[in-house]
Amino acid sequence: MKLETRTGRLHLAEPLRISRSVMAARDAVVLTVRRGGLSSSGEVVSSEYLRLPTEVILRQVEAVRPRIETQPSPEQALDRLRDDARMFPELSPGVPAAVEAALLDVVGKRSGVPVHQLLGAPAAPAAATARTIGITDPVRAAAQAARLAAAGFTVLKVKAGAADPAEDLARVEAVRVGAPDARLLLDPNGAWTPATAKALLPLFADLGVEAVEQPIAPGSPDALADLAQSSPLPIVADEDAVGHQDAVRLAGRVHGVNIKLAKCGGVTAALRICEALHGTGTGIMLGCLTASSLGIAPAVHLADRARWVDLDGHLLLSHDPWEGIGGQDGTVRAPDRAGLGVLPAPAPGGEA
């Protein structure tokens, strides 16, 4: 069994502005497992916020390569990964998440079974995904909302956290005008103080916002939980809910937790969080980083476990080098093909 890497650049169709940054592109490292004529892959993307530059990804993959390549089979490698977290000590979560995705892909292909069936879901999950509208002026936001609604999107996520909160309110109001029937989510990416959040949340509730992700700066999960107790809108923890321990601490204290595989460490880690939150009153949001269909696909195979699905990272790209999970019509779908089910996409211009 061999583990190979290939690095590419993912460009967004247009820069995405959020409260803490503007992003136009990022690197994607594809990890490919080769065994018995099969080629199976997973993806990890670089992230300034997660302190994961490309050179760190490549260095960490090199550190873990011998522990993968010396396993007798992909199935045994996957079992060891699930049973022994020490296989990946002190690695950034996105790296083991990508290794696990590649192993799930090859195990599924060897058995002729889609990943969702390996995870216990007989039917291929499909779910309406949110589509992100960045911090932009109201006229542009309204036009984007109208275009997305016409394409079939029923859930829109509006980024917030502008220096003047009135701009955020105007943007959400414009999105509501552009897509009057859409469900609206709001994401300030931790830009507000607790006092500002308390003042603003009722105003966004009046505009029909359904839930708010991480309204206050991360680092004070108790403050986030306190805010949730009095909020007129469901509060979903994101930056304050990185992994299993964080989720357990917030269980029953916030309305939702945003699980991102690159943040928590992969599919198995995500399932542990789902199990920990079951019956606590805290729902699941499945989120993602901006990535290709290859990077988003493992989460799509979990989509039936979530109350909110926000798996649009591949839809923000000017060219997605992989295909197979849909989403262009507002719904992501787990493929019924063996493994992850994604395939290389034609190059821009229609060339193979």
Coordinates of C-alpha atoms in Angstrom, one line a residue:
M1 CA 0.0 0.0 0.0
K2 CA 1.4 3.4 -1.0
L3 CA 0.5 6.9 0.1
E4 CA 1.1 9.7 -2.4
T5 CA 0.6 13.4 -2.3
R6 CA -0.3 16.0 -4.9
T7 CA -0.7 19.7 -4.3
G8 CA -3.0 22.0 -6.3
R9 CA -4.5 25.5 -6.0
L10 CA -8.2 26.1 -5.5
H11 CA -9.4 29.5 -6.7
L12 CA -12.7 31.0 -5.6
A13 CA -15.1 32.3 -8.3
E14 CA -14.9 35.6 -6.4
P15 CA -13.2 36.6 -3.1
L16 CA -15.2 35.7 0.0
R17 CA -15.1 38.3 2.7
I18 CA -15.9 37.4 6.3
S19 CA -15.4 39.3 9.5
R20 CA -11.8 38.3 10.0
S21 CA -10.4 37.9 6.5
V22 CA -10.9 37.9 2.7
M23 CA -10.0 34.7 0.9
A24 CA -9.5 34.3 -2.9
A25 CA -7.7 30.9 -3.0
R26 CA -6.1 28.2 -1.0
D27 CA -4.0 25.1 -1.5
A28 CA -5.4 21.6 -1.6
V29 CA -3.2 18.6 -0.8
V30 CA -4.6 15.3 -2.3
L31 CA -3.6 12.2 -0.4
T32 CA -3.9 9.1 -2.7
V33 CA -3.7 5.5 -1.4
R34 CA -2.8 2.9 -4.0
R35 CA -3.4 -0.7 -3.4
G36 CA -4.0 -3.6 -5.8
G37 CA -4.7 -1.5 -8.8
L38 CA -7.1 0.8 -6.9
S39 CA -6.5 4.5 -6.5
S40 CA -8.4 6.2 -3.7
S41 CA -8.1 9.8 -2.4
G42 CA -8.8 12.3 0.4
E43 CA -8.1 16.0 0.6
V44 CA -6.8 18.4 3.2
V45 CA -6.8 22.2 2.5
S46 CA -4.5 24.8 3.8
S47 CA -6.0 27.3 6.3
E48 CA -4.5 30.4 7.9
Y49 CA -7.1 30.4 10.6
L50 CA -6.3 26.8 11.6
R51 CA -2.6 27.5 11.3
L52 CA -2.2 24.9 8.7
P53 CA 0.0 26.0 5.8
T54 CA 0.8 23.7 3.0
E55 CA 4.3 23.0 4.1
V56 CA 3.0 21.8 7.5
I57 CA 0.5 19.5 5.8
L58 CA 3.2 17.9 3.7
R59 CA 5.5 17.5 6.6
Q60 CA 2.8 15.8 8.7
V61 CA 1.9 13.5 5.9
E62 CA 5.5 12.4 5.6
A63 CA 5.5 11.7 9.3
V64 CA 2.4 9.5 9.1
R65 CA 3.3 7.8 5.8
P66 CA 5.2 4.8 7.3
R67 CA 2.4 4.0 9.7
I68 CA 0.0 3.8 6.8
E69 CA 2.2 2.0 4.2
T70 CA 3.2 -0.7 6.7
Q71 CA -0.3 -1.8 7.4
P72 CA -1.2 -5.2 5.9
S73 CA -4.4 -3.8 4.3
P74 CA -6.5 -0.7 4.0
E75 CA -9.1 -2.3 6.2
Q76 CA -6.6 -2.9 9.0
A77 CA -5.2 0.6 8.6
L78 CA -8.7 2.0 8.9
D79 CA -9.4 -0.1 12.0
R80 CA -6.2 1.0 13.6
L81 CA -7.0 4.6 12.8
R82 CA -10.4 4.3 14.5
D83 CA -9.2 2.3 17.5
D84 CA -5.9 4.0 18.2
A85 CA -5.8 7.8 18.1
R86 CA -2.1 7.6 18.9
M87 CA -1.5 6.6 15.3
F88 CA -1.7 10.3 14.6
P89 CA -0.2 12.1 17.6
E90 CA -0.3 15.9 17.6
L91 CA -1.3 16.2 13.9
S92 CA -3.5 18.9 12.7
P93 CA -7.1 17.4 12.5
G94 CA -7.4 18.0 8.8
V95 CA -4.5 15.6 8.0
P96 CA -6.0 12.4 9.7
A97 CA -9.4 13.4 8.3
A98 CA -7.9 13.3 4.8
V99 CA -6.1 10.0 5.5
E100 CA -9.3 8.5 6.9
A101 CA -11.2 9.7 3.8
A102 CA -8.8 8.0 1.5
L103 CA -8.9 4.8 3.5
L104 CA -12.7 4.8 3.5
D105 CA -12.7 5.4 -0.3
V106 CA -10.4 2.4 -0.9
V107 CA -12.2 0.1 1.6
G108 CA -15.5 1.0 -0.1
K109 CA -14.1 0.4 -3.6
R110 CA -12.6 -3.0 -2.5
S111 CA -16.0 -4.1 -1.1
G112 CA -18.1 -2.4 -3.8
V113 CA -20.0 -0.4 -1.2
P114 CA -20.6 3.4 -0.9
V115 CA -19.1 5.1 2.2
H116 CA -22.5 5.9 3.7
Q117 CA -23.3 2.2 3.8
L118 CA -20.0 1.5 5.5
L119 CA -21.2 4.0 8.1
G120 CA -24.5 2.3 8.6
A121 CA -26.8 4.4 6.3
P122 CA -28.5 2.1 3.7
A123 CA -29.9 4.9 1.6
A124 CA -27.7 7.6 0.0
P125 CA -28.1 10.8 2.1
A126 CA -29.3 14.0 0.3
A127 CA -29.8 17.3 2.0
A128 CA -30.5 21.0 1.2
T129 CA -27.2 22.8 1.7
A130 CA -26.8 26.4 2.8
R131 CA -25.1 28.7 0.3
T132 CA -22.9 31.4 1.6
I133 CA -23.2 35.1 0.8
G134 CA -20.2 37.0 2.0
I135 CA -20.0 40.5 3.5
T136 CA -21.0 42.7 0.6
D137 CA -23.3 45.6 -0.1
P138 CA -27.1 45.1 0.0
V139 CA -27.7 45.5 -3.7
R140 CA -25.2 42.8 -4.5
A141 CA -26.4 40.6 -1.7
A142 CA -30.0 40.8 -2.9
A143 CA -29.0 39.9 -6.5
Q144 CA -27.0 36.9 -5.3
A145 CA -29.9 35.7 -3.2
A146 CA -32.3 36.0 -6.1
R147 CA -30.0 34.1 -8.4
L148 CA -29.4 31.4 -5.8
A149 CA -33.1 31.0 -5.1
A150 CA -33.8 30.7 -8.8
A151 CA -31.2 27.9 -9.0
G152 CA -33.0 26.0 -6.3
F153 CA -31.3 27.0 -3.0
T154 CA -33.7 27.0 -0.1
V155 CA -31.1 27.8 2.6
L156 CA -28.8 30.8 2.5
K157 CA -26.1 31.7 5.0
V158 CA -25.2 35.4 5.3
K159 CA -21.9 36.4 6.7
A160 CA -21.9 39.2 9.3
G161 CA -19.5 41.1 11.4
A162 CA -19.0 44.4 9.5
A163 CA -17.6 47.3 11.5
D164 CA -21.1 48.9 11.4
P165 CA -23.8 46.4 12.5
A166 CA -26.3 48.4 10.5
E167 CA -24.6 47.1 7.4
D168 CA -25.2 43.5 8.5
L169 CA -28.9 44.2 9.1
A170 CA -29.2 45.9 5.7
R171 CA -27.5 42.9 4.0
V172 CA -29.8 40.4 5.7
E173 CA -32.9 42.5 4.9
A174 CA -31.7 42.6 1.2
V175 CA -31.2 38.9 1.1
R176 CA -34.7 38.4 2.5
V177 CA -36.1 40.6 -0.3
G178 CA -34.1 38.7 -2.9
A179 CA -35.1 35.3 -1.6
P180 CA -38.3 35.8 0.4
D181 CA -38.9 32.0 0.9
A182 CA -35.4 31.0 1.8
R183 CA -34.3 29.8 5.3
L184 CA -31.6 32.2 6.6
L185 CA -28.6 31.4 8.7
L186 CA -26.3 34.1 10.0
D187 CA -22.5 33.8 10.7
P188 CA -20.5 36.7 12.3
N189 CA -17.5 34.4 12.8
G190 CA -17.1 35.6 16.4
A191 CA -17.1 39.3 15.5
W192 CA -19.5 40.5 18.3
T193 CA -19.1 41.1 22.0
P194 CA -21.7 39.5 24.2
A195 CA -23.4 42.9 24.7
T196 CA -23.5 43.6 21.0
A197 CA -24.9 40.1 20.3
K198 CA -27.7 40.6 22.9
A199 CA -28.7 43.8 21.3
L200 CA -28.6 42.5 17.7
L201 CA -30.0 39.0 17.9
P202 CA -33.7 40.2 18.4
L203 CA -33.3 42.4 15.3
F204 CA -32.1 39.5 13.2
A205 CA -34.9 37.4 14.6
D206 CA -37.4 40.0 13.4
L207 CA -35.8 39.6 9.9
G208 CA -36.5 35.8 9.9
V209 CA -33.1 34.5 10.6
E210 CA -33.3 30.8 11.7
A211 CA -30.0 30.4 13.6
V212 CA -26.7 32.2 14.3
E213 CA -23.3 30.6 14.2
Q214 CA -20.6 31.7 16.8
P215 CA -21.8 35.2 17.3
I216 CA -19.1 36.1 19.9
A217 CA -15.4 35.6 19.9
P218 CA -14.2 32.1 20.6
G219 CA -12.4 31.2 23.8
S220 CA -15.2 31.7 26.3
P221 CA -17.6 28.8 25.7
D222 CA -19.4 29.5 29.0
A223 CA -20.2 33.0 27.7
L224 CA -21.5 31.5 24.5
A225 CA -23.7 29.1 26.5
D226 CA -25.0 32.0 28.6
L227 CA -25.9 33.9 25.5
A228 CA -27.8 30.9 24.1
Q229 CA -29.9 30.7 27.2
S230 CA -31.5 34.1 26.6
S231 CA -31.2 34.3 22.8
P232 CA -34.4 34.6 20.7
L233 CA -32.5 32.6 18.0
P234 CA -30.8 29.2 18.1
I235 CA -27.0 29.6 18.8
V236 CA -24.7 27.2 17.0
A237 CA -21.1 26.9 18.3
D238 CA -18.4 26.7 15.6
E239 CA -15.0 28.1 16.6
D240 CA -15.8 27.2 20.2
A241 CA -16.6 23.6 19.3
V242 CA -13.5 22.1 17.7
G243 CA -13.6 18.5 18.8
H244 CA -15.3 15.9 21.0
Q245 CA -14.3 17.5 24.4
D246 CA -15.6 20.9 23.3
A247 CA -18.9 19.4 22.1
V248 CA -19.4 17.5 25.3
R249 CA -18.8 20.7 27.3
L250 CA -21.5 22.5 25.3
A251 CA -24.0 19.7 25.1
G252 CA -27.4 20.9 26.2
R253 CA -26.1 24.4 26.7
V254 CA -26.2 25.7 23.1
H255 CA -28.7 24.9 20.3
G256 CA -26.2 23.4 17.9
V257 CA -22.6 22.4 17.2
N258 CA -21.0 22.9 13.8
I259 CA -19.0 19.7 13.0
K260 CA -16.3 20.2 10.4
L261 CA -14.3 17.1 9.6
A262 CA -11.1 19.2 9.0
K263 CA -11.7 20.7 12.5
C264 CA -12.6 17.6 14.5
G265 CA -10.3 15.0 12.8
G266 CA -12.5 13.1 10.4
V267 CA -15.6 10.9 10.0
T268 CA -15.0 8.7 13.0
A269 CA -14.5 11.8 15.2
A270 CA -17.6 13.4 13.8
L271 CA -19.7 10.3 14.6
R272 CA -18.4 10.3 18.2
I273 CA -19.6 13.9 18.5
C274 CA -23.0 13.0 17.1
E275 CA -23.3 10.2 19.6
A276 CA -22.3 12.5 22.5
L277 CA -24.9 15.1 21.5
H278 CA -27.7 12.7 20.9
G279 CA -30.6 13.4 23.2
T280 CA -29.0 16.5 24.8
G281 CA -31.1 19.0 22.8
T282 CA -28.1 20.3 21.0
G283 CA -28.4 19.7 17.2
I284 CA -25.8 19.0 14.6
M285 CA -24.7 21.4 11.8
L286 CA -22.4 19.8 9.2
G287 CA -20.0 22.5 8.0
C288 CA -16.9 22.6 5.8
L289 CA -14.0 24.7 4.7
T290 CA -13.7 25.9 1.1
A291 CA -12.6 22.7 -0.6
S292 CA -13.2 20.6 -3.7
S293 CA -15.9 18.0 -4.0
L294 CA -13.3 15.4 -2.9
G295 CA -12.8 17.3 0.4
I296 CA -16.6 17.8 1.0
A297 CA -17.7 14.3 0.0
P298 CA -17.0 12.5 3.4
A299 CA -19.3 14.9 5.2
V300 CA -22.0 14.5 2.5
H301 CA -22.1 10.8 3.4
L302 CA -23.1 12.0 7.0
A303 CA -25.7 14.5 5.9
D304 CA -28.7 12.5 7.2
R305 CA -27.4 13.1 10.7
A306 CA -27.6 16.9 10.7
R307 CA -30.3 19.4 11.4
W308 CA -28.4 22.1 9.4
V309 CA -26.2 21.3 6.4
D310 CA -23.7 23.8 5.2
L311 CA -21.6 21.9 2.6
D312 CA -21.1 24.5 -0.1
G313 CA -17.3 24.8 -0.1
H314 CA -17.0 23.3 -3.6
L315 CA -19.7 25.5 -4.9
L316 CA -17.5 28.6 -4.2
L317 CA -14.8 27.6 -6.6
S318 CA -14.1 28.9 -10.1
H319 CA -13.3 25.3 -11.1
D320 CA -13.9 22.2 -9.0
P321 CA -11.3 19.5 -10.0
W322 CA -13.7 16.8 -8.7
E323 CA -17.4 16.0 -9.2
G324 CA -20.1 13.7 -7.9
I325 CA -21.8 15.3 -4.9
G326 CA -24.0 17.8 -6.7
G327 CA -25.1 20.9 -4.9
Q328 CA -25.5 23.3 -7.9
D329 CA -29.3 23.0 -7.5
G330 CA -29.2 23.5 -3.7
T331 CA -29.1 19.9 -2.7
V332 CA -25.9 17.8 -2.0
R333 CA -26.2 14.1 -2.6
A334 CA -24.0 11.2 -1.5
P335 CA -23.1 9.1 -4.6
D336 CA -24.2 5.5 -4.8
R337 CA -20.9 4.6 -6.4
A338 CA -18.4 2.5 -4.3
G339 CA -16.2 4.5 -1.9
L340 CA -16.6 8.2 -1.7
G341 CA -18.1 8.2 -5.2
V342 CA -16.4 11.3 -6.5
L343 CA -14.6 11.4 -9.9
P344 CA -12.0 13.7 -11.5
A345 CA -13.9 16.5 -13.3
P346 CA -13.1 17.6 -16.8
A347 CA -10.5 20.4 -17.0
P348 CA -11.8 24.0 -17.7
G349 CA -12.8 24.4 -21.3
G350 CA -14.1 20.8 -21.5
E351 CA -10.7 19.1 -22.0
A352 CA -10.2 15.7 -20.3

